[in-house]
Amino acid sequence: MQVKLRSPNTVMKLSRLGSFHQSKLSFLRSFLKEFKDWEYKNDLFDLNADGYGTAIYSFRKNERVYSLICFANKISDEERSDRVIATKWDAAFTLHDGVPSKKDIERLKNEVPKQEIGRLTYKELTLSRANKSVRVFNHVVERLTNGNQPDLNLLEKVGYLYRTTAVYGSGKFGLADRFRIKNREEINGPFRLEMMLVYLVRQFTFDQVNHIAKSKNPKKAVRLDVDICKNLGIGNSTGLGMAPFIVNHPTLLNNWVMSREMALKKIREIKEVKIGEKKIFKKSLKNSLKNITSWNTQSDYQKKKIKYLLKDVKRFLNFIETELNFESNYPFNKIYLWLEREACDECIEYIVSMMMEPFDHITEPLIKLMSSNEDKYFTIPAHRTIGDLKNIIEERYPDILKINYEKRENLKNFWFISKNKEEPRYADRFVEDGADLEQPLAIARDIKRLYDKLLITKNDLTIDKFLFHNSNLRHVVRRAFIIENFPYSEIQDNTIGENVIPIDMLRLKLSFFGALKFDPRSDKWLRICMFQGAPLPHQLKNFDQQWIYN
Amino acid sequence: MKSLSEIDITSKRASKAAGFSWGVAEEIGKNIRLLESFGLAGIKNLNQYFISRKTKKFENLNLITKNNKPKKNTFCPIVLGVSFLDQIKSLENLSSIKFNKISFPLLFLPFLSRSSEIIGKKIYLKFNNFKFLCNMNLNILSNLAKHDCPILANNVEINIIENKDNFSEREWKSLYKLSEETFVEETESLKKSAAGAGLTDND
């Protein structure tokens, strides 16, 4: 049986993308798998009694070494902010390529805590900073100091000791360009070094609380229980900075979503499912209910989504227990068709992720296809014709062509870069100044403009000649030729309309990272948790692949 | 040191601010990144060009022909470059193209380099006393060395070089003969047993 790939016009809608969940394809899970047999080491732990100072952690294999350098600093409560405008953080980190020399550490001590206004070199791969969840951090330190383990209810509500507020890579602030490292086998997957940084930061947070407690009360203090550590992750506060990324990297976006869609297609095409595979799927699903019921958020928008998710997952469980015969042919296709018929977007994508759990042989090869050589697809094939371009747009952007941009509500907002920290922002063009400096992120509107122009242009005219007088549309001409070969490269929605929820764009990216527990704090930023439940570095050699649901 | 990613993004944004469309600004970002990665003074020339744009008018050339002369001013290297890149499939047939007066010719160079990759042929550029060989966007050979690239190229000649060997048949034969010394002499027995198909395959 041949199953068709799902239509980009369904999958690439913001509401659907904003319902994506982590899966076996997610970068933090593929990172753990790739680095499981690397040697982990804490090379330096030079913190004072209050937990401030420098620490270094490394992963090494053969001649290759990656070192996380941590700088923990004292800041006042007034200075602590997760917003990008902050200038100080509880800790700052960089992932160094190799073993840092004393000179490197001194240089980085001066630059890394400054973050965006510091300068890094090609020897550094990623850069980040994090703030304590003060409530949880202080509670854990106090309990450990007095010889007790922390209150698990409190830990469950938050899920981490620190949250990162930005993770930078790929040439930002002088960091190494991607081309310098792209041929390394172990990082043949997107954001792998960013994941390594976050994972090692998680270990630092445990070591720091243990160290402070021990320093405060050497005789009585106890270490944070290993199982408790395992159930803590690293938080992350994420704002709009992430949103333009998925617009600015169309082929990469396609490769992420295409891998997910290919996995789903291949799973639906499995005629007979083995008993072991069925068991993994069912066990993951049942265990995952805990992830839903412990998903805390103050956001009414997300609360509603969680409520429907839980309700539909329970109905789905009932369906597979009472109606579905797993021994029948193509059971996962039956499952998917049931979902499309019966479940909300959030539940459909939740189960789609879950369906990948038993099938390493399907997901593993796809993980290798999730990077992209973007430069290869940059040049416009200007020898082609207007007729070609028109056909591509009609085929690939059907719903976008229906949007009426004469209506104010459809072009209400604009994306811009703030002067303050060079970060992307989103504002009402009819209220705020700056729309004349709009970033080229309103792709749907510009595609519509291009199409309107094409309608009054001769079909046999070549693109080079069209561009003589339509240079303002060049960026979308490029995109249209990209989407011809990369069907999932474009969000099939208006990103500047009145009803857009920008965090849907963030959620798409974060789900591919492997984030859990999306907690929107407004329509423009959210908190998440990463690596919660993940094996600790010393457990990496042999760990349960379904750790995320245990 | 600035990363190539920073060079790309900043050049793109500056180009938009200087008045180019986003699509052209994207091309400029990629080009300056390319020049800098090849050790050529992209940022310096782009800066000089943008300063010069404030007081000087440049001429745009859209349709490129065999001989191209500006009417009044000098050619804008960006608009000319974009046209060259977009029209390369048809320009390929001309084999030799001439221009008079291109301002900031170094900014025109990466368009040639990328065009060379598209058609899979080397492109040779000559102006004043400088020569550049664009090798399918893999590298650019030049005698520019440590000289600053002039800000005006008066008589510019571009040759699209047909793919051909740059050695003689005699030189090739000599090398091939030496390579044969790694081969094993074939015997009757090896003929029968050392390869896959049969000696006759008429079935």
Tab-separated table of N, CA, C and O in Angstrom, chain B residues 23-78:
chain	number	residue	atom	x	y	z
B	23	GLY	N	15.751	41.309	-1.979
B	23	GLY	CA	16.253	40.212	-2.814
B	23	GLY	C	17.664	40.476	-3.312
B	23	GLY	O	18.510	39.585	-3.332
B	24	VAL	N	17.920	41.738	-3.731
B	24	VAL	CA	19.271	42.086	-4.190
B	24	VAL	C	20.217	42.147	-2.996
B	24	VAL	O	21.378	41.702	-3.074
B	25	ALA	N	19.706	42.649	-1.870
B	25	ALA	CA	20.539	42.713	-0.658
B	25	ALA	C	20.996	41.304	-0.253
B	25	ALA	O	22.126	41.118	0.203
B	26	GLU	N	20.136	40.329	-0.454
B	26	GLU	CA	20.522	38.932	-0.147
B	26	GLU	C	21.692	38.497	-1.035
B	26	GLU	O	22.627	37.833	-0.571
B	27	GLU	N	21.623	38.899	-2.309
B	27	GLU	CA	22.723	38.549	-3.234
B	27	GLU	C	24.027	39.200	-2.766
B	27	GLU	O	25.087	38.567	-2.777
B	28	ILE	N	23.920	40.462	-2.352
B	28	ILE	CA	25.131	41.188	-1.935
B	28	ILE	C	25.734	40.530	-0.686
B	28	ILE	O	26.954	40.351	-0.582
B	29	GLY	N	24.871	40.165	0.257
B	29	GLY	CA	25.362	39.499	1.471
B	29	GLY	C	26.175	38.261	1.118
B	29	GLY	O	27.292	38.067	1.599
B	30	LYS	N	25.619	37.427	0.249
B	30	LYS	CA	26.315	36.194	-0.161
B	30	LYS	C	27.638	36.534	-0.849
B	30	LYS	O	28.650	35.856	-0.658
B	31	ASN	N	27.609	37.601	-1.684
B	31	ASN	CA	28.803	37.948	-2.454
B	31	ASN	C	29.944	38.452	-1.581
B	31	ASN	O	31.103	38.104	-1.800
B	32	ILE	N	29.597	39.290	-0.633
B	32	ILE	CA	30.664	39.844	0.233
B	32	ILE	C	31.249	38.727	1.082
B	32	ILE	O	32.464	38.652	1.298
B	33	ARG	N	30.392	37.836	1.522
B	33	ARG	CA	30.859	36.650	2.253
B	33	ARG	C	31.857	35.860	1.395
B	33	ARG	O	32.921	35.438	1.868
B	34	LEU	N	31.507	35.710	0.125
B	34	LEU	CA	32.356	34.962	-0.793
B	34	LEU	C	33.709	35.651	-0.980
B	34	LEU	O	34.767	35.018	-0.879
B	35	LEU	N	33.674	36.958	-1.229
B	35	LEU	CA	34.926	37.700	-1.430
B	35	LEU	C	35.823	37.583	-0.206
B	35	LEU	O	37.011	37.305	-0.316
B	36	GLU	N	35.236	37.801	0.974
B	36	GLU	CA	36.044	37.754	2.194
B	36	GLU	C	36.588	36.346	2.431
B	36	GLU	O	37.716	36.197	2.881
B	37	SER	N	35.799	35.334	2.104
B	37	SER	CA	36.296	33.965	2.326
B	37	SER	C	37.428	33.637	1.359
B	37	SER	O	38.268	32.798	1.646
B	38	PHE	N	37.475	34.327	0.195
B	38	PHE	CA	38.573	34.146	-0.755
B	38	PHE	C	39.729	35.117	-0.480
B	38	PHE	O	40.665	35.205	-1.264
B	39	GLY	N	39.616	35.880	0.596
B	39	GLY	CA	40.701	36.800	0.970
B	39	GLY	C	40.686	38.090	0.177
B	39	GLY	O	41.707	38.778	0.092
B	40	LEU	N	39.559	38.441	-0.434
B	40	LEU	CA	39.462	39.688	-1.200
B	40	LEU	C	38.674	40.733	-0.403
B	40	LEU	O	37.801	40.382	0.404
B	41	ALA	N	38.959	42.005	-0.674
B	41	ALA	CA	38.482	43.079	0.208
B	41	ALA	C	37.021	43.455	-0.054
B	41	ALA	O	36.715	44.569	-0.501
B	42	GLY	N	36.119	42.563	0.253
B	42	GLY	CA	34.700	42.795	0.001
B	42	GLY	C	34.122	43.901	0.854
B	42	GLY	O	33.487	44.831	0.337
B	43	ILE	N	34.326	43.810	2.152
B	43	ILE	CA	33.750	44.808	3.069
B	43	ILE	C	34.276	46.205	2.733
B	43	ILE	O	33.511	47.174	2.650
B	44	LYS	N	35.574	46.292	2.483
B	44	LYS	CA	36.190	47.581	2.189
B	44	LYS	C	35.576	48.207	0.932
B	44	LYS	O	35.185	49.379	0.915
B	45	ASN	N	35.457	47.423	-0.115
B	45	ASN	CA	34.907	47.940	-1.370
B	45	ASN	C	33.430	48.289	-1.267
B	45	ASN	O	32.979	49.286	-1.824
B	46	LEU	N	32.696	47.469	-0.517
B	46	LEU	CA	31.261	47.737	-0.378
B	46	LEU	C	31.048	49.057	0.369
B	46	LEU	O	30.215	49.885	-0.013
B	47	ASN	N	31.845	49.241	1.411
B	47	ASN	CA	31.779	50.500	2.164
B	47	ASN	C	32.056	51.690	1.275
B	47	ASN	O	31.310	52.674	1.265
B	48	GLN	N	33.159	51.594	0.511
B	48	GLN	CA	33.545	52.703	-0.373
B	48	GLN	C	32.447	52.979	-1.398
B	48	GLN	O	32.134	54.120	-1.701
B	49	TYR	N	31.872	51.912	-1.898
B	49	TYR	CA	30.822	52.055	-2.906
B	49	TYR	C	29.601	52.767	-2.323
B	49	TYR	O	29.040	53.684	-2.937
B	50	PHE	N	29.189	52.364	-1.116
B	50	PHE	CA	28.010	52.996	-0.514
B	50	PHE	C	28.273	54.466	-0.198
B	50	PHE	O	27.383	55.312	-0.344
B	51	ILE	N	29.481	54.775	0.214
B	51	ILE	CA	29.821	56.191	0.465
B	51	ILE	C	29.741	56.966	-0.848
B	51	ILE	O	29.162	58.042	-0.936
B	52	SER	N	30.300	56.367	-1.882
B	52	SER	CA	30.332	57.012	-3.187
B	52	SER	C	28.921	57.213	-3.771
B	52	SER	O	28.648	58.197	-4.470
B	53	ARG	N	27.998	56.276	-3.466
B	53	ARG	CA	26.616	56.368	-3.951
B	53	ARG	C	25.879	57.611	-3.466
B	53	ARG	O	24.917	58.055	-4.074
B	54	LYS	N	26.373	58.150	-2.341
B	54	LYS	CA	25.698	59.329	-1.781
B	54	LYS	C	25.874	60.553	-2.673
B	54	LYS	O	25.035	61.440	-2.712
B	55	THR	N	27.006	60.597	-3.375
B	55	THR	CA	27.287	61.791	-4.166
B	55	THR	C	27.335	61.533	-5.673
B	55	THR	O	27.292	62.467	-6.466
B	56	LYS	N	27.455	60.274	-6.033
B	56	LYS	CA	27.678	59.952	-7.436
B	56	LYS	C	26.539	59.120	-8.016
B	56	LYS	O	25.947	58.318	-7.288
B	57	LYS	N	26.267	59.334	-9.282
B	57	LYS	CA	25.221	58.528	-9.926
B	57	LYS	C	25.859	57.384	-10.704
B	57	LYS	O	26.868	57.578	-11.370
B	58	PHE	N	25.244	56.252	-10.604
B	58	PHE	CA	25.727	55.097	-11.366
B	58	PHE	C	24.655	54.683	-12.358
B	58	PHE	O	23.464	54.898	-12.135
B	59	GLU	N	25.118	54.081	-13.421
B	59	GLU	CA	24.180	53.680	-14.457
B	59	GLU	C	23.807	52.205	-14.308
B	59	GLU	O	24.673	51.380	-14.009
B	60	ASN	N	22.526	51.935	-14.494
B	60	ASN	CA	22.074	50.546	-14.411
B	60	ASN	C	22.028	49.931	-15.800
B	60	ASN	O	21.549	50.558	-16.745
B	61	LEU	N	22.541	48.719	-15.926
B	61	LEU	CA	22.441	48.028	-17.204
B	61	LEU	C	21.668	46.741	-16.969
B	61	LEU	O	22.075	45.897	-16.173
B	62	ASN	N	20.549	46.629	-17.619
B	62	ASN	CA	19.747	45.429	-17.426
B	62	ASN	C	20.070	44.355	-18.459
B	62	ASN	O	20.471	43.254	-18.104
B	63	LEU	N	19.929	44.697	-19.716
B	63	LEU	CA	20.151	43.694	-20.749
B	63	LEU	C	21.595	43.763	-21.245
B	63	LEU	O	22.009	44.754	-21.845
B	64	ILE	N	22.343	42.727	-20.990
B	64	ILE	CA	23.762	42.700	-21.355
B	64	ILE	C	23.921	42.169	-22.777
B	64	ILE	O	23.278	41.187	-23.172
B	65	THR	N	24.788	42.858	-23.548
B	65	THR	CA	25.073	42.407	-24.920
B	65	THR	C	26.583	42.168	-25.049
B	65	THR	O	27.300	42.210	-24.052
B	66	LYS	N	27.044	41.983	-26.256
B	66	LYS	CA	28.471	41.696	-26.456
B	66	LYS	C	29.343	42.889	-26.070
B	66	LYS	O	30.377	42.735	-25.434
B	67	ASN	N	28.909	44.092	-26.469
B	67	ASN	CA	29.639	45.313	-26.104
B	67	ASN	C	28.716	46.244	-25.336
B	67	ASN	O	27.627	46.549	-25.813
B	68	ASN	N	29.160	46.683	-24.175
B	68	ASN	CA	28.276	47.462	-23.303
B	68	ASN	C	28.967	48.742	-22.859
B	68	ASN	O	30.013	48.686	-22.196
B	69	LYS	N	28.372	49.865	-23.246
B	69	LYS	CA	28.951	51.151	-22.861
B	69	LYS	C	27.920	51.974	-22.115
B	69	LYS	O	26.771	52.067	-22.559
B	70	PRO	N	28.304	52.604	-21.014
B	70	PRO	CA	27.343	53.454	-20.306
B	70	PRO	C	27.074	54.724	-21.116
B	70	PRO	O	27.928	55.167	-21.882
B	71	LYS	N	25.883	55.306	-20.936
B	71	LYS	CA	25.557	56.519	-21.683
B	71	LYS	C	26.285	57.728	-21.117
B	71	LYS	O	26.898	58.509	-21.820
B	72	LYS	N	26.207	57.910	-19.811
B	72	LYS	CA	26.771	59.110	-19.187
B	72	LYS	C	27.765	58.786	-18.077
B	72	LYS	O	28.873	59.296	-18.033
B	73	ASN	N	27.319	57.917	-17.170
B	73	ASN	CA	28.122	57.664	-15.970
B	73	ASN	C	28.848	56.321	-16.074
B	73	ASN	O	29.061	55.821	-17.157
B	74	THR	N	29.165	55.785	-14.917
B	74	THR	CA	29.794	54.461	-14.913
B	74	THR	C	28.746	53.434	-14.477
B	74	THR	O	27.746	53.781	-13.853
B	75	PHE	N	29.011	52.175	-14.787
B	75	PHE	CA	28.052	51.126	-14.433
B	75	PHE	C	28.084	50.821	-12.938
B	75	PHE	O	29.165	50.769	-12.331
B	76	CYS	N	26.880	50.604	-12.389
B	76	CYS	CA	26.778	50.125	-11.001
B	76	CYS	C	27.172	48.645	-10.999
B	76	CYS	O	26.587	47.850	-11.742
B	77	PRO	N	28.141	48.252	-10.159
B	77	PRO	CA	28.607	46.852	-10.204
B	77	PRO	C	27.555	45.866	-9.713
B	77	PRO	O	27.568	44.698	-10.101
B	78	ILE	N	26.638	46.357	-8.882
B	78	ILE	CA	25.637	45.444	-8.309
B	78	ILE	C	24.549	45.135	-9.337
B	78	ILE	O	24.255	43.968	-9.613
